[in-house]
Amino acid sequence: MALLEVKNVRRVYSTRFGGNKVEALKNINFSVEEGEYVAIMGESGSGKTTLLNILATVDRPTAGEVLLKGENLVAIPEKELARFRREHLGFVFQDFNLLDTLSIEDNIYLPLVLAGKKYQEMNGKLNGLASKLGIAQLLKKFPYEVSGGQKQRTAVARAMITNPDILLADEPTGALDSRSADDLLNSFTDIHEKGQTIVMVTHSVKAASHAGRVLFIKDGEIYHQLYRGNLSNEEMYKKISNTLTVLLSGGEVND
Amino acid sequence: MTRKLYYSLAKNNIKKNKSTFFPFLISILIMVAMFYIISFISYEVSHAKGFYGMEPMEMILQFGTYVCGIFAALVIFYTNSFLLKQRSKELGLYSMLGLEKRHIAKVLFWENCIIGLAGLAGGLILGILFSRFMSLLLFKMIGTSIKLGFSIPTISVMSTILLFLAVYFVNFVVANIRVARLKPIELLQSEKKGEKEPKANWLLAVLGIVSLGIGYYLSVTTKNPIKALNTFFMAVLLVILGNYLLFISGSVMLLKVLKKNKRFYYHKSHFISVSGMTYRMKRNAVGLANICILSTAVLIILSSTVCLYMGIEDVLHQQYPRDLRIVCDVKKEEINTDKMEKIVQQKVKKAGKETLQVKKGYSFNYLGCKGKNNHYMIAGTFDVDNMQYLTMYSLEEYNQLADNDNKLPELGEKEIWAYDEKGTLKDRQKIFLADEAYTVRILKQEQFQQMRDAKKGLYFDTDESSLGETINFFLPNVKELCKMKKKAEQLEKKGNFSYPTFQYAYAFNMSEKNAKKMETFVDNLEKTLKEAGLDSQIRSLVVNRDAFYGIFASLFFIGIFIGSLFLVTTVLIIYYKQISEGYEDKERFRILQKVGMTTEEVKKVIRSQILQVFFLPIFLASLHIAFAFPCVEKILEMFLMSNRTLFICCTVGSIFVFLVGYGIVYKLTAKTYYRIVGTNN
């Protein structure tokens, strides 16, 4: 059984008085296996953020179901969602979303503190993670004192410290310069190689080229997907670029 | 054309920032209305010569007007600069969009005009509407009804307009300076400044605690009411200093200590609060300290003025236990008491009344310094610390007054009866009065109480006076009192600094409640006595009641006014603090929700944070008040007010009323805050 299964998901937005209806997602079907690294690509307005929001349980589909380890996310009552997110999902956002009042260390602890864990336990988890992500020297600093790349790696540490079933990343390289972006993507690859399942939404070809599989979404539908196979990052980059060109020009993709 | 642009920009700004401008407008409205009302009342009182005791009232109200004026100006000034700081970003944006500084100044000018003039006009209308009602209330409190038509004194209107225009002008100048000094980039960034984690300054925190401690100690240990006023100011200054230091560094230090305790800090319900508060305290320490000081001031002013007003009858009866008291200064020998009594009796009869509950007698009072080894009435300079009040009565006279059970036995050679409440004197002890030795016989407490009751109404009740400790003596007869007086006079010639008075008092009740009639009667009697060679002072309860009510009611009134002004200010500061923080916290709570905090948990954190910010100052203010209590009580004693139960009730009542008002503000602010942070639904 796949780790994550998205079945017939449809999301329709309607204006307050039910006038105009916009179909953000039409009929989405895909699944993610345990340990997979999946990138979802698409232009702005394609529906990729809506899809990620539904996976993140922040938004609910109009129809269809999302199963994580067989549990239907759509059926989880509102009250328990926060706890569910905390226990099963890890998030990395484009704009970091670190609390400026907490030190780097405390920012990483945040989800564990909310889960009521003891300090010793949290501290034990932190050390390995921090050195792996290259932020071990920064733990006592505050977000305003570190660079964007360091902030984003802090956010990754925060997402990873709960050992989530899936790491969801929303344009994680969007606010980073290219060097920091490379560092971050390498970190993602490392994490993935240790067995972490990652689903990343991006429109950066470079970011997507690190993934094992790339889903293309257009006008609310999965339009196409690419498998890495044995390709190197560069080859994958080229393949994705070609696909995008075809997609943008509106033609069919011939593989 | 362009002028219209600035005007409409200003108008739009106000419309868009309703939540900041509206409370500002309301507070200006209240300030203007209150200032107008108090200057109106001050004007009315000064033009309504009609009853006794107007003059001190006039002075108090005049003083109150100045205080209100100064305070209103300060509040508006403070609020304006606070708002300006908040809007740095917006002004920076104008600058980026190509408006020159003088253009921004114009926009600010129009904003000031709209808000200021609306506040001034509305406040004046409100003030004029309520002025009549408030002056009726004051006169009702005084207990006099003075017929006055509805009037709008030009001087009050003009002084209100001038005062507030002057304040607006200063505000405008300050705004210009601020705009001129900042560069656009700074304007854009000024809100982002200060994101550094605050450092705890141990030295300042310790200094704060020490200063607060000394202030409290001074207040609690004050014994001498004459000195209390100085000590009080010293204590106030120390407490204010300590208060600021504690808020500024003590709070951060405390939070740091909490942070160090890992078990406490890394707990779901402390983690966000403690870290958030650290930043919050850094930015708001001064504001919170201001609120704390203001609240303390409001509460002390309210409770003491209310207490004075409520206790008027107490004070009156202490001062004037009988309707009339005639006091003659005894110059040389005993005075012709029979002649005096006769004249008084005649006059009272003529007025169709009777002399009831008559009490009469001599008393010798001596306020001077005491020396070592039980030497009293010594030569020397005046020294507040060693002040000793002595009162001496004639035993003979007392025995005539007292009923059979309580008569005191005759005294032997060089013996005197004595009683002092502190019990410093022992029976059969030797003491020296003007270097002459006496053996003291101590009255029992019950006997003293009887004595006190017997002479009550006759003398000024020195035992409860605020002038210092008192020792009461009984000398065998009036002749001995005369001798004592001569000794005091000799001492005075040697340059002694003291206040000896030898008086004959004649006190009685006559059921005359009409102050006017009583006043004529008193004047008449005084003249007749003088013609008969008896120089006397006549004090009447009825005549003086008006004066007392006039003074205390004005004080009460001013107390309420200044209290309300302080309250408005407090409310305004808290409101703005909370709102400005709401915008910053919005982002923080959004993140927390993303990271896995439930809406309920977020709400809980918000509630505890708002509660802390709101009630920390009030909690500290209550502490200040508890420690100020002994000191304020002593100061009230100088107003002859010494009813502890009443004062406690007034203090508790004031705190309660204040808390209710504060609670309402809390509710309203919390609502706005929730709306901004976005956890309302």
Short mmCIF file of C-alpha atoms in Angstrom, two decimals, chain B residues 215-556:
data_model
loop_
_atom_site.label_atom_id
_atom_site.label_comp_id
_atom_site.label_asym_id
_atom_site.label_seq_id
_atom_site.Cartn_x
_atom_site.Cartn_y
_atom_site.Cartn_z
CA GLY B 215 10.33 53.85 49.17
CA TYR B 216 8.03 51.30 50.79
CA TYR B 217 10.01 51.39 54.00
CA LEU B 218 9.82 55.17 54.17
CA SER B 219 6.10 55.08 53.65
CA VAL B 220 5.42 52.40 56.22
CA THR B 221 7.64 53.82 58.92
CA THR B 222 6.55 57.44 58.73
CA LYS B 223 5.50 58.54 62.15
CA ASN B 224 5.51 62.27 62.09
CA PRO B 225 2.70 63.71 60.02
CA ILE B 226 4.37 67.08 59.67
CA LYS B 227 7.33 65.34 58.18
CA ALA B 228 5.14 62.90 56.27
CA LEU B 229 4.62 65.24 53.36
CA ASN B 230 8.35 65.45 52.67
CA THR B 231 8.85 61.76 53.29
CA PHE B 232 5.88 61.04 51.09
CA PHE B 233 7.41 62.89 48.17
CA MET B 234 10.70 61.13 48.75
CA ALA B 235 8.92 57.79 48.89
CA VAL B 236 6.89 58.63 45.78
CA LEU B 237 10.04 59.49 43.84
CA LEU B 238 11.80 56.32 44.97
CA VAL B 239 8.81 54.14 44.15
CA ILE B 240 8.45 55.74 40.71
CA LEU B 241 12.14 55.19 40.03
CA GLY B 242 11.99 51.62 41.32
CA ASN B 243 8.86 51.03 39.31
CA TYR B 244 10.48 52.07 36.03
CA LEU B 245 13.67 50.15 36.72
CA LEU B 246 11.74 47.03 37.64
CA PHE B 247 9.57 47.19 34.57
CA ILE B 248 12.52 47.89 32.29
CA SER B 249 15.11 45.44 33.55
CA GLY B 250 13.49 43.51 36.37
CA SER B 251 10.91 42.02 34.06
CA VAL B 252 13.44 40.97 31.45
CA MET B 253 15.63 39.53 34.18
CA LEU B 254 12.78 37.52 35.62
CA LEU B 255 11.94 36.15 32.19
CA LYS B 256 15.58 35.24 31.62
CA VAL B 257 15.63 33.33 34.86
CA LEU B 258 12.48 31.53 33.80
CA LYS B 259 14.09 30.73 30.48
CA LYS B 260 17.09 29.23 32.22
CA ASN B 261 14.83 26.79 34.00
CA LYS B 262 14.51 24.31 31.15
CA ARG B 263 11.79 22.28 32.77
CA PHE B 264 9.62 25.36 33.18
CA TYR B 265 10.47 27.05 29.93
CA TYR B 266 10.02 24.09 27.60
CA HIS B 267 6.45 23.57 28.60
CA LYS B 268 3.55 23.95 26.25
CA SER B 269 1.86 26.71 28.21
CA HIS B 270 5.00 28.69 29.08
CA PHE B 271 7.15 28.41 25.97
CA ILE B 272 5.37 30.92 23.75
CA SER B 273 4.35 33.23 26.60
CA VAL B 274 7.79 33.55 28.13
CA SER B 275 9.61 34.13 24.87
CA GLY B 276 6.92 36.49 23.60
CA MET B 277 6.83 38.43 26.84
CA THR B 278 10.59 38.97 26.75
CA TYR B 279 10.20 40.99 23.57
CA ARG B 280 6.99 42.53 24.65
CA MET B 281 8.49 43.79 27.89
CA LYS B 282 11.39 45.34 26.06
CA ARG B 283 9.10 47.39 23.91
CA ASN B 284 6.39 48.03 26.44
CA ALA B 285 8.21 48.30 29.73
CA VAL B 286 7.99 52.08 29.79
CA GLY B 287 4.36 52.05 28.69
CA LEU B 288 3.42 49.52 31.33
CA ALA B 289 5.35 51.42 33.97
CA ASN B 290 3.44 54.55 32.93
CA ILE B 291 0.17 52.70 33.27
CA CYS B 292 1.21 51.44 36.67
CA ILE B 293 2.14 54.90 37.94
CA LEU B 294 -1.01 56.45 36.49
CA SER B 295 -3.21 53.78 38.04
CA THR B 296 -1.57 54.26 41.41
CA ALA B 297 -2.08 58.00 41.16
CA VAL B 298 -5.73 57.60 40.14
CA LEU B 299 -6.40 55.26 43.02
CA ILE B 300 -4.69 57.36 45.66
CA ILE B 301 -6.34 60.57 44.48
CA LEU B 302 -9.74 58.93 44.26
CA SER B 303 -9.62 57.10 47.56
CA SER B 304 -8.29 60.01 49.59
CA THR B 305 -10.63 62.64 48.16
CA VAL B 306 -13.63 60.36 48.46
CA CYS B 307 -12.60 59.57 52.01
CA LEU B 308 -12.26 63.25 52.88
CA TYR B 309 -15.67 64.01 51.46
CA MET B 310 -17.40 61.06 53.10
CA GLY B 311 -15.74 61.83 56.40
CA ILE B 312 -16.72 65.50 56.57
CA GLU B 313 -19.20 64.99 59.40
CA ASP B 314 -16.58 63.07 61.37
CA VAL B 315 -14.09 65.86 60.97
CA LEU B 316 -16.69 68.48 61.76
CA HIS B 317 -17.76 66.80 64.96
CA GLN B 318 -14.22 66.33 66.01
CA GLN B 319 -13.49 69.96 65.36
CA TYR B 320 -16.77 71.26 66.70
CA PRO B 321 -18.24 68.89 69.27
CA ARG B 322 -20.71 71.59 70.35
CA ASP B 323 -22.74 73.98 68.25
CA LEU B 324 -20.89 76.91 69.69
CA ARG B 325 -17.61 77.22 71.46
CA ILE B 326 -16.41 80.48 72.88
CA VAL B 327 -12.72 80.59 73.55
CA CYS B 328 -11.14 83.45 75.51
CA ASP B 329 -7.41 83.88 75.66
CA VAL B 330 -6.41 84.36 79.26
CA LYS B 331 -3.98 87.23 79.32
CA LYS B 332 -2.95 87.69 82.92
CA GLU B 333 -5.11 86.35 85.69
CA GLU B 334 -8.29 84.38 85.62
CA ILE B 335 -11.03 86.08 83.67
CA ASN B 336 -14.46 87.09 84.84
CA THR B 337 -16.27 83.94 83.85
CA ASP B 338 -19.52 84.87 85.57
CA LYS B 339 -19.81 88.05 83.56
CA MET B 340 -19.17 86.17 80.31
CA GLU B 341 -21.66 83.47 81.12
CA LYS B 342 -24.29 86.05 81.89
CA ILE B 343 -23.84 87.82 78.57
CA VAL B 344 -24.00 84.56 76.64
CA GLN B 345 -27.11 83.38 78.47
CA GLN B 346 -28.85 86.67 77.77
CA LYS B 347 -28.00 86.61 74.09
CA VAL B 348 -29.12 83.04 73.65
CA LYS B 349 -32.39 83.75 75.42
CA LYS B 350 -32.94 86.78 73.23
CA ALA B 351 -32.55 84.59 70.16
CA GLY B 352 -35.31 82.40 71.58
CA LYS B 353 -32.98 79.47 72.26
CA GLU B 354 -31.49 77.71 75.23
CA THR B 355 -27.93 76.84 76.15
CA LEU B 356 -27.82 73.06 76.28
CA GLN B 357 -25.08 70.66 77.38
CA VAL B 358 -22.88 73.44 78.64
CA LYS B 359 -19.27 72.67 79.33
CA LYS B 360 -16.67 75.12 80.47
CA GLY B 361 -13.17 75.26 81.79
CA TYR B 362 -9.59 76.41 81.55
CA SER B 363 -6.87 74.65 79.66
CA PHE B 364 -3.23 75.31 79.18
CA ASN B 365 -1.62 73.95 76.01
CA TYR B 366 2.02 73.88 75.33
CA LEU B 367 3.67 72.78 72.13
CA GLY B 368 7.40 72.67 72.47
CA CYS B 369 10.35 70.38 72.70
CA LYS B 370 11.15 67.81 75.31
CA GLY B 371 14.58 67.39 76.73
CA LYS B 372 16.46 64.45 78.18
CA ASN B 373 15.55 62.74 81.46
CA ASN B 374 11.91 63.71 81.50
CA HIS B 375 12.50 67.41 81.18
CA TYR B 376 9.59 69.15 79.58
CA MET B 377 9.07 72.83 78.79
CA ILE B 378 12.73 73.44 78.23
CA ALA B 379 14.45 76.33 76.56
CA GLY B 380 15.80 75.55 73.15
CA THR B 381 15.20 75.74 69.44
CA PHE B 382 12.28 74.11 67.73
CA ASP B 383 12.95 70.59 66.53
CA VAL B 384 10.32 68.55 64.74
CA ASP B 385 11.61 65.22 65.99
CA ASN B 386 11.40 66.05 69.68
CA MET B 387 8.12 67.83 69.56
CA GLN B 388 5.90 67.29 72.57
CA TYR B 389 2.39 68.46 73.07
CA LEU B 390 1.34 69.11 76.66
CA THR B 391 -2.19 69.90 77.79
CA MET B 392 -2.96 70.83 81.36
CA TYR B 393 -6.32 71.03 83.06
CA SER B 394 -7.51 72.00 86.49
CA LEU B 395 -8.40 69.04 88.68
CA GLU B 396 -10.84 71.16 90.63
CA GLU B 397 -12.71 72.01 87.49
CA TYR B 398 -12.64 68.47 86.26
CA ASN B 399 -14.14 67.17 89.48
CA GLN B 400 -16.96 69.63 89.09
CA LEU B 401 -17.66 68.34 85.61
CA ALA B 402 -17.28 64.64 86.30
CA ASP B 403 -19.98 62.53 87.93
CA ASN B 404 -19.46 61.10 91.43
CA ASP B 405 -17.96 57.77 90.41
CA ASN B 406 -15.21 59.31 88.37
CA LYS B 407 -14.03 62.08 90.60
CA LEU B 408 -10.28 62.08 91.13
CA PRO B 409 -8.69 62.36 94.58
CA GLU B 410 -6.90 65.52 95.65
CA LEU B 411 -3.21 65.78 94.91
CA GLY B 412 -0.39 66.11 97.37
CA GLU B 413 2.39 68.70 97.27
CA LYS B 414 4.11 68.79 93.86
CA GLU B 415 2.02 65.95 92.57
CA ILE B 416 0.24 65.93 89.24
CA TRP B 417 -2.06 63.50 87.50
CA ALA B 418 -0.86 62.51 84.07
CA TYR B 419 -1.79 60.30 81.20
CA ASP B 420 -0.08 59.67 77.93
CA GLU B 421 -1.37 57.20 75.45
CA LYS B 422 2.02 55.74 74.73
CA GLY B 423 2.64 54.93 78.38
CA THR B 424 6.10 56.43 78.54
CA LEU B 425 5.44 57.84 82.00
CA LYS B 426 5.35 55.58 85.08
CA ASP B 427 3.46 56.08 88.32
CA ARG B 428 5.37 58.03 91.00
CA GLN B 429 8.03 58.94 88.50
CA LYS B 430 9.76 62.30 88.73
CA ILE B 431 9.41 64.66 85.83
CA PHE B 432 10.50 68.22 85.31
CA LEU B 433 8.26 70.96 84.00
CA ALA B 434 10.32 74.07 83.34
CA ASP B 435 13.02 72.65 85.59
CA GLU B 436 10.65 72.16 88.50
CA ALA B 437 10.29 68.59 89.76
CA TYR B 438 6.89 66.90 90.02
CA THR B 439 5.81 63.43 91.03
CA VAL B 440 3.59 61.89 88.44
CA ARG B 441 0.43 60.00 89.36
CA ILE B 442 -0.79 58.00 86.41
CA LEU B 443 -4.45 57.87 85.54
CA LYS B 444 -5.87 54.52 84.64
CA GLN B 445 -6.95 54.11 81.05
CA GLU B 446 -10.62 53.98 82.13
CA GLN B 447 -10.21 57.12 84.15
CA PHE B 448 -8.59 58.82 81.24
CA GLN B 449 -11.43 57.78 79.01
CA GLN B 450 -13.92 59.22 81.53
CA MET B 451 -11.91 62.37 81.69
CA ARG B 452 -11.88 62.62 77.98
CA ASP B 453 -15.62 62.11 77.75
CA ALA B 454 -16.20 64.69 80.45
CA LYS B 455 -14.19 67.34 78.73
CA LYS B 456 -15.30 66.36 75.27
CA GLY B 457 -16.75 69.27 73.43
CA LEU B 458 -14.96 71.74 75.55
CA TYR B 459 -11.48 71.65 74.26
CA PHE B 460 -9.98 71.08 70.97
CA ASP B 461 -9.47 67.36 71.05
CA THR B 462 -5.73 67.31 71.20
CA ASP B 463 -5.38 63.61 71.86
CA GLU B 464 -6.32 62.89 68.30
CA SER B 465 -4.59 65.88 66.86
CA SER B 466 -1.97 65.41 64.27
CA LEU B 467 0.53 67.64 65.95
CA GLY B 468 2.41 64.93 67.74
CA GLU B 469 2.30 62.90 70.91
CA THR B 470 0.34 64.39 73.74
CA ILE B 471 0.71 64.15 77.49
CA ASN B 472 -2.31 65.23 79.54
CA PHE B 473 -1.79 66.69 83.00
CA PHE B 474 -4.12 67.61 85.82
CA LEU B 475 -2.90 70.39 88.05
CA PRO B 476 -4.73 71.02 91.34
CA ASN B 477 -6.48 74.22 90.33
CA VAL B 478 -6.62 77.16 87.95
CA LYS B 479 -4.07 79.09 89.98
CA GLU B 480 -1.49 76.41 89.26
CA LEU B 481 -2.31 76.62 85.57
CA CYS B 482 -1.67 80.37 85.76
CA LYS B 483 1.73 79.73 87.31
CA MET B 484 2.54 77.28 84.59
CA LYS B 485 1.63 79.86 81.98
CA LYS B 486 3.95 82.41 83.58
CA LYS B 487 6.79 79.93 83.49
CA ALA B 488 6.16 79.36 79.80
CA GLU B 489 6.23 83.10 79.22
CA GLN B 490 9.55 83.40 81.02
CA LEU B 491 10.92 80.64 78.86
CA GLU B 492 9.76 82.49 75.78
CA LYS B 493 11.66 85.55 76.85
CA LYS B 494 14.79 83.44 76.90
CA GLY B 495 14.22 82.79 73.22
CA ASN B 496 12.41 79.50 73.53
CA PHE B 497 10.49 78.48 70.47
CA SER B 498 7.12 77.17 71.59
CA TYR B 499 3.41 77.78 71.45
CA PRO B 500 1.84 78.21 74.87
CA THR B 501 -1.85 79.02 75.00
CA PHE B 502 -3.94 79.53 78.07
CA GLN B 503 -7.60 79.58 77.33
CA TYR B 504 -10.98 79.58 78.91
CA ALA B 505 -13.55 77.72 76.85
CA TYR B 506 -17.28 77.80 77.10
CA ALA B 507 -19.12 75.37 74.83
CA PHE B 508 -22.78 74.56 74.45
CA ASN B 509 -25.38 73.40 72.00
CA MET B 510 -28.23 75.60 70.84
CA SER B 511 -30.55 74.02 68.37
CA GLU B 512 -30.02 76.49 65.57
CA LYS B 513 -29.54 74.84 62.21
CA ASN B 514 -29.75 77.89 59.99
CA ALA B 515 -26.24 78.97 59.03
CA LYS B 516 -27.25 82.54 58.17
CA LYS B 517 -29.02 83.15 61.48
CA MET B 518 -26.18 81.52 63.35
CA GLU B 519 -23.64 83.72 61.64
CA THR B 520 -25.47 86.89 62.65
CA PHE B 521 -25.84 85.56 66.16
CA VAL B 522 -22.14 84.79 66.41
CA ASP B 523 -21.12 88.20 65.06
CA ASN B 524 -23.43 89.90 67.48
CA LEU B 525 -22.23 87.91 70.49
CA GLU B 526 -18.61 88.46 69.62
CA LYS B 527 -19.18 92.23 69.49
CA THR B 528 -21.00 92.33 72.81
CA LEU B 529 -18.31 90.28 74.52
CA LYS B 530 -15.64 92.56 73.16
CA GLU B 531 -17.48 95.61 74.43
CA ALA B 532 -17.50 93.94 77.84
CA GLY B 533 -13.74 93.55 77.66
CA LEU B 534 -13.78 89.83 76.89
CA ASP B 535 -11.74 89.15 73.75
CA SER B 536 -12.98 85.89 72.38
CA GLN B 537 -13.15 83.68 69.35
CA ILE B 538 -16.40 81.94 68.64
CA ARG B 539 -16.50 78.82 66.54
CA SER B 540 -19.74 77.47 65.25
CA LEU B 541 -20.31 74.09 63.70
CA VAL B 542 -23.23 75.27 61.61
CA VAL B 543 -21.39 78.25 60.22
CA ASN B 544 -18.28 76.30 59.39
CA ARG B 545 -20.02 73.29 57.94
CA ASP B 546 -20.54 75.10 54.64
CA ALA B 547 -16.89 75.96 54.44
CA PHE B 548 -15.89 72.38 55.11
CA TYR B 549 -18.27 71.03 52.54
CA GLY B 550 -17.08 73.62 50.08
CA ILE B 551 -13.45 72.62 50.50
CA PHE B 552 -13.85 68.87 50.70
CA ALA B 553 -16.46 68.65 47.97
CA SER B 554 -14.22 70.66 45.65
CA LEU B 555 -11.34 68.36 46.48
CA PHE B 556 -13.56 65.37 45.81
#
